[in-house]
CSV table of C-alpha atoms in Angstrom, one decimal:
chain,number,residue,atom,x,y,z
A,1,MET,CA,0.2,0.3,0.1
A,2,LYS,CA,0.7,3.7,-1.0
A,3,LEU,CA,-0.4,5.5,2.6
A,4,LEU,CA,-0.1,9.4,2.3
A,5,ARG,CA,-1.8,12.6,4.6
A,6,TYR,CA,-3.5,15.2,2.0
A,7,GLY,CA,-5.6,18.8,2.4
A,8,ALA,CA,-4.6,21.8,4.0
A,9,PRO,CA,-1.4,22.2,6.6
A,10,GLY,CA,-2.5,21.1,10.0
A,11,HIS,CA,-6.1,19.7,8.7
A,12,GLU,CA,-4.8,16.7,6.7
A,13,LYS,CA,-6.8,13.8,6.5
A,14,PRO,CA,-5.6,10.3,5.6
A,15,GLY,CA,-5.8,8.2,2.7
A,16,LEU,CA,-4.3,5.9,0.2
A,17,LEU,CA,-3.3,5.9,-3.1
A,18,ASP,CA,-4.9,3.0,-5.5
A,19,SER,CA,-3.3,1.3,-8.4
A,20,ASP,CA,-3.8,3.8,-11.3
A,21,GLY,CA,-2.5,6.5,-9.1
A,22,ARG,CA,-5.4,8.2,-7.5
A,23,ILE,CA,-5.9,9.3,-4.2
A,24,ARG,CA,-8.8,7.6,-2.0
A,25,ASP,CA,-10.3,8.9,1.3
A,26,LEU,CA,-9.6,7.0,4.1
A,27,SER,CA,-11.3,8.8,6.6
A,28,ALA,CA,-14.3,6.3,7.3
A,29,HIS,CA,-11.9,3.6,8.5
A,30,LEU,CA,-9.2,5.9,10.8
A,31,HIS,CA,-8.2,9.2,11.6
A,32,ASP,CA,-4.8,9.7,10.6
A,33,ILE,CA,-1.8,8.0,9.0
A,34,ASP,CA,0.1,7.6,12.5
A,35,GLY,CA,2.0,5.4,15.0
A,36,ALA,CA,-1.5,3.9,15.6
A,37,ALA,CA,-2.7,3.2,12.0
A,38,LEU,CA,1.0,1.8,11.0
A,39,HIS,CA,0.8,-1.0,13.4
A,40,PRO,CA,0.7,-4.5,11.7
A,41,ASP,CA,-2.8,-5.2,12.9
A,42,SER,CA,-3.9,-2.0,11.6
A,43,LEU,CA,-2.4,-2.4,7.8
A,44,ALA,CA,-3.9,-5.3,7.8
A,45,ARG,CA,-7.4,-4.2,8.3
A,46,LEU,CA,-6.3,-1.4,5.7
A,47,ALA,CA,-5.2,-4.1,3.2
A,48,ASP,CA,-8.6,-5.9,3.3
A,49,ILE,CA,-10.1,-2.6,1.8
A,50,ASP,CA,-11.5,-2.5,-1.9
A,51,PRO,CA,-10.0,1.1,-2.9
A,52,ALA,CA,-12.6,1.7,-5.2
A,53,THR,CA,-15.0,1.6,-2.5
A,54,LEU,CA,-13.6,4.6,-1.2
A,55,PRO,CA,-14.5,8.2,-2.3
A,56,GLU,CA,-11.8,10.0,-5.1
A,57,VAL,CA,-10.0,12.9,-4.2
A,58,ASP,CA,-9.4,15.6,-6.4
A,59,ALA,CA,-5.8,15.2,-8.0
A,60,GLY,CA,-4.4,18.8,-7.5
A,61,THR,CA,-4.9,18.4,-3.7
A,62,ARG,CA,-1.9,19.0,-2.2
A,63,LEU,CA,0.3,16.5,-0.1
A,64,GLY,CA,1.0,16.9,3.4
A,65,PRO,CA,3.8,14.5,5.5
A,66,CYS,CA,3.3,10.9,5.0
A,67,VAL,CA,3.6,10.3,8.9
A,68,GLY,CA,1.1,12.2,10.8
A,69,ASN,CA,2.3,13.4,14.7
A,70,ILE,CA,5.7,12.0,13.8
A,71,GLY,CA,7.5,11.5,17.7
A,72,LYS,CA,10.8,12.0,16.4
A,73,MET,CA,12.8,12.1,12.9
A,74,MET,CA,16.3,10.6,13.5
A,75,CYS,CA,18.9,11.1,10.9
A,76,ILE,CA,22.0,9.5,10.0
A,77,GLY,CA,24.7,11.6,8.7
A,78,LEU,CA,28.0,10.8,6.2
A,79,ASN,CA,26.2,7.3,5.6
A,80,TYR,CA,27.5,6.8,1.8
A,81,SER,CA,31.2,6.5,1.7
A,82,ASP,CA,31.3,8.6,-1.5
A,83,HIS,CA,29.4,11.6,0.3
A,84,ALA,CA,32.0,11.6,3.2
A,85,ALA,CA,34.6,11.8,0.8
A,86,GLU,CA,33.0,14.9,-1.1
A,87,SER,CA,32.6,16.5,2.6
A,88,ASN,CA,36.3,15.9,3.3
A,89,LEU,CA,35.4,14.0,6.3
A,90,PRO,CA,36.3,10.3,7.5
A,91,ILE,CA,34.3,7.0,7.5
A,92,PRO,CA,32.6,6.6,10.7
A,93,ASP,CA,32.7,4.0,13.0
A,94,HIS,CA,29.2,4.1,14.2
A,95,PRO,CA,26.3,5.9,12.3
A,96,ILE,CA,26.2,9.5,13.3
A,97,LEU,CA,23.1,10.8,14.5
A,98,PHE,CA,21.5,14.1,14.7
A,99,MET,CA,17.7,15.2,14.9
A,100,LYS,CA,15.9,17.1,13.1
A,101,ALA,CA,12.9,19.5,14.6
A,102,ASN,CA,9.4,18.5,13.9
A,103,SER,CA,8.4,21.9,13.2
A,104,ALA,CA,10.5,21.3,10.0
A,105,ILE,CA,8.7,18.6,8.7
A,106,VAL,CA,6.2,19.4,5.7
A,107,GLY,CA,4.5,18.1,2.8
A,108,PRO,CA,6.6,16.6,-0.3
A,109,ASN,CA,5.7,19.7,-2.4
A,110,ASP,CA,5.5,22.4,-0.4
A,111,ASP,CA,8.0,25.3,-0.5
A,112,VAL,CA,11.4,25.1,0.8
A,113,GLU,CA,12.5,28.8,2.9
A,114,LEU,CA,15.7,30.2,3.3
A,115,PRO,CA,16.3,31.4,6.2
A,116,ARG,CA,17.4,34.5,7.2
A,117,ASP,CA,20.9,34.9,7.2
A,118,SER,CA,21.1,31.7,5.2
A,119,LYS,CA,24.3,31.9,3.1
A,120,ALA,CA,24.7,28.1,2.5
A,121,THR,CA,21.3,26.0,2.1
A,122,ASP,CA,21.8,22.9,0.1
A,123,TRP,CA,20.0,19.9,-0.5
A,124,GLU,CA,19.9,15.7,0.6
A,125,VAL,CA,17.7,13.0,-0.6
A,126,GLU,CA,17.5,9.9,1.2
A,127,LEU,CA,15.6,7.0,2.4
A,128,GLY,CA,13.2,7.4,5.0
A,129,VAL,CA,12.5,4.5,7.0
A,130,VAL,CA,9.1,5.1,9.3
A,131,ILE,CA,9.0,2.4,12.6
A,132,GLY,CA,5.5,0.2,13.0
A,133,THR,CA,5.9,-1.7,16.4
A,134,ARG,CA,7.9,-0.4,19.4
A,135,ALA,CA,11.8,-1.5,18.7
A,136,LYS,CA,14.1,-1.4,22.1
A,137,TYR,CA,17.2,-3.4,22.3
A,138,VAL,CA,17.0,-5.1,18.9
A,139,THR,CA,18.9,-7.2,16.7
A,140,ARG,CA,20.3,-6.7,13.2
A,141,ASP,CA,18.3,-9.9,12.2
A,142,ASN,CA,14.7,-8.7,13.4
A,143,ALA,CA,15.0,-5.2,13.0
A,144,LEU,CA,13.4,-4.9,9.7
A,145,ASP,CA,10.2,-6.3,11.6
A,146,HIS,CA,9.8,-3.3,13.3
A,147,VAL,CA,9.7,-1.6,10.0
A,148,ALA,CA,6.1,-0.5,8.9
A,149,GLY,CA,7.4,1.0,5.6
A,150,TYR,CA,9.5,3.7,3.3
A,151,CYS,CA,9.4,6.6,2.1
A,152,ILE,CA,11.3,10.0,1.0
A,153,VAL,CA,13.1,12.5,2.8
A,154,ASN,CA,15.0,15.8,1.8
A,155,ASP,CA,17.1,16.5,4.5
A,156,VAL,CA,17.8,20.4,3.6
A,157,SER,CA,20.4,21.4,5.3
A,158,GLU,CA,21.9,25.0,6.0
A,159,ARG,CA,25.8,24.5,5.8
A,160,ASP,CA,26.7,27.7,7.7
A,161,PHE,CA,24.4,26.8,10.4
A,162,GLN,CA,25.6,23.3,10.7
A,163,THR,CA,29.0,24.0,11.1
A,164,LYS,CA,30.3,27.5,12.2
A,165,LEU,CA,26.6,28.6,14.9
A,166,THR,CA,28.9,26.4,17.3
A,167,GLY,CA,27.3,22.7,18.3
A,168,GLN,CA,25.3,20.2,16.9
A,169,TRP,CA,24.5,19.3,13.3
A,170,THR,CA,20.6,20.0,14.7
A,171,LYS,CA,21.2,24.2,14.0
A,172,GLY,CA,21.7,23.8,10.0
A,173,LYS,CA,18.9,20.8,10.0
A,174,SER,CA,16.0,21.3,11.6
A,175,CYS,CA,14.9,25.4,9.7
A,176,ASP,CA,11.1,25.5,9.1
A,177,THR,CA,10.8,23.6,6.0
A,178,PHE,CA,13.9,21.3,6.1
A,179,GLY,CA,12.1,18.3,6.0
A,180,PRO,CA,9.7,17.7,3.1
A,181,THR,CA,8.7,13.8,3.7
A,182,GLY,CA,6.6,11.9,1.3
A,183,PRO,CA,4.8,11.6,-1.0
A,184,TRP,CA,4.1,8.7,0.8
A,185,VAL,CA,4.7,5.9,2.8
A,186,VAL,CA,5.2,2.6,0.9
A,187,THR,CA,4.3,-0.1,3.0
A,188,LYS,CA,6.9,-2.6,3.6
A,189,ASP,CA,5.5,-6.0,1.5
A,190,GLU,CA,5.8,-3.4,-1.5
A,191,VAL,CA,10.0,-2.7,-0.8
A,192,ALA,CA,11.4,-6.2,-1.5
A,193,ASP,CA,15.2,-4.7,-0.6
A,194,PRO,CA,15.7,-1.5,0.9
A,195,GLN,CA,19.2,-1.8,0.2
A,196,ALA,CA,18.3,-2.1,-3.8
A,197,LEU,CA,16.7,1.5,-4.2
A,198,ASP,CA,17.9,4.2,-6.6
A,199,LEU,CA,17.8,7.6,-5.3
A,200,TRP,CA,18.4,10.7,-7.3
A,201,LEU,CA,17.8,14.5,-6.8
A,202,ASP,CA,17.3,17.7,-9.8
A,203,VAL,CA,18.2,21.2,-9.2
A,204,ASN,CA,16.4,23.4,-11.8
A,205,GLY,CA,16.4,19.9,-14.1
A,206,VAL,CA,20.2,19.6,-13.0
A,207,ARG,CA,21.3,15.9,-12.1
A,208,ARG,CA,22.8,16.7,-9.0
A,209,GLN,CA,22.5,13.7,-7.0
A,210,THR,CA,22.7,10.1,-8.3
A,211,GLY,CA,23.1,6.5,-5.7
A,212,ASN,CA,21.8,3.6,-5.1
A,213,THR,CA,21.0,2.6,-1.3
A,214,SER,CA,23.7,-0.6,-1.5
A,215,LYS,CA,26.3,2.1,-1.0
A,216,MET,CA,25.2,2.9,2.4
A,217,ILE,CA,27.9,1.9,4.9
A,218,PHE,CA,25.3,1.1,7.7
A,219,ASP,CA,22.6,-0.3,6.4
A,220,VAL,CA,18.8,-0.1,7.4
A,221,ALA,CA,18.9,-2.8,9.6
A,222,THR,CA,22.6,-2.0,11.8
A,223,ILE,CA,20.9,1.6,11.8
A,224,ILE,CA,17.8,0.3,14.0
A,225,GLU,CA,19.6,-2.3,15.8
A,226,HIS,CA,22.1,1.0,16.8
A,227,LEU,CA,19.4,3.3,18.0
A,228,SER,CA,16.9,0.9,19.5
A,229,ARG,CA,20.3,0.5,22.0
A,230,LEU,CA,20.1,4.5,22.3
A,231,MET,CA,16.6,5.0,22.8
A,232,THR,CA,13.3,3.5,22.1
A,233,LEU,CA,11.6,4.0,18.8
A,234,HIS,CA,8.1,4.4,18.5
A,235,PRO,CA,5.5,3.7,15.8
A,236,GLY,CA,5.6,7.0,13.7
A,237,ASP,CA,9.4,7.6,14.5
A,238,VAL,CA,10.9,8.3,11.3
A,239,ILE,CA,14.3,7.4,10.5
A,240,SER,CA,16.3,9.5,7.5
A,241,THR,CA,19.2,7.7,6.3
A,242,GLY,CA,21.6,9.4,5.2
A,243,THR,CA,22.3,10.9,1.5
A,244,PRO,CA,24.7,9.7,-1.5
A,245,PRO,CA,27.1,12.2,-3.3
A,246,GLY,CA,26.4,15.4,-5.1
A,247,VAL,CA,25.2,17.9,-2.2
A,248,GLY,CA,25.8,21.3,-3.1
A,249,MET,CA,28.8,22.0,-0.6
A,250,GLY,CA,30.3,19.3,-2.7
A,251,ILE,CA,30.5,21.1,-5.9
A,252,LYS,CA,33.9,21.6,-7.3
A,253,PRO,CA,35.5,24.3,-7.5
A,254,GLU,CA,32.7,26.3,-5.6
A,255,PRO,CA,30.1,24.9,-3.6
A,256,VAL,CA,26.4,25.5,-5.5
A,257,TYR,CA,23.6,26.3,-2.7
A,258,LEU,CA,20.0,27.0,-3.2
A,259,LYS,CA,19.1,30.3,-4.0
A,260,GLU,CA,15.2,31.8,-4.1
A,261,GLY,CA,13.7,30.5,-7.4
A,262,ASP,CA,15.4,27.5,-7.6
A,263,VAL,CA,13.2,24.3,-7.9
A,264,MET,CA,14.2,20.6,-6.0
A,265,GLU,CA,13.4,17.7,-7.9
A,266,LEU,CA,13.8,14.1,-6.1
A,267,GLY,CA,12.6,10.7,-6.4
A,268,ILE,CA,13.5,6.7,-4.6
A,269,THR,CA,12.6,3.9,-6.6
A,270,GLY,CA,9.5,3.0,-5.9
A,271,LEU,CA,8.9,5.6,-3.4
A,272,GLY,CA,7.7,8.5,-6.4
A,273,THR,CA,8.5,11.7,-6.6
A,274,GLN,CA,9.0,15.5,-4.5
A,275,ARG,CA,9.1,19.2,-5.8
A,276,GLN,CA,9.6,22.2,-4.0
A,277,ARG,CA,10.6,25.4,-4.9
A,278,VAL,CA,13.0,27.6,-2.8
A,279,VAL,CA,11.3,31.2,-1.2
A,280,GLN,CA,12.4,33.2,1.0
A,281,GLY,CA,11.5,33.0,4.4
């Protein structure tokens, strides 16, 4: 299934994408696409619904973040060896973790705002992992049992805020609109191997990022195992698993960063696409 949320910001309704690419309303069956809806029992009930019996939603309706009431958004840094190289940073011994404020999370096609005083706002296409059942001290062998599905995350980053404001990376990662998420959660039964997905991102029609999740330093199962030893993962939590090479910071001879009017388009195999226009915040 492809589960989504549609409607005005703060008033999104639950829905799904049918096999013909039409949005169907799930409001009669659940309140939201949140942690409770992502539990295996709930997903099984939703899978039994014939999409043709659900009301159709106008194709032009805004899509919101594909998970509502996200408990925490955890992000993994430098998780592709070639991205670490372009950043002139060593390959980490353990997954690098930072958090993205929930106030940064927006829909997949919402505008991305340049913060005031921004000089180095960058793009990062990433595979998002959506947790479906509570995970604490899990092993790599059973880690994927706790996954509800996968989505796209654009881990937008202000590099000066990230590296020059003293402190953790979170400063450059949590600005408003810096977490486009969606367009939908693709349940794990439709993703045969999360380590075999192509990722790409264009800026103004120019291909900037190309990668494959097979190049992750720490795969999805290892990340879940590691995080679950540090904190309990709850249904509806989202893990953004790192970005392949091609970020603006790594462009030679001079970095290229986002400016007002730019358009980012990005996608992952089987998970859909995003499109964001850059505006001044």
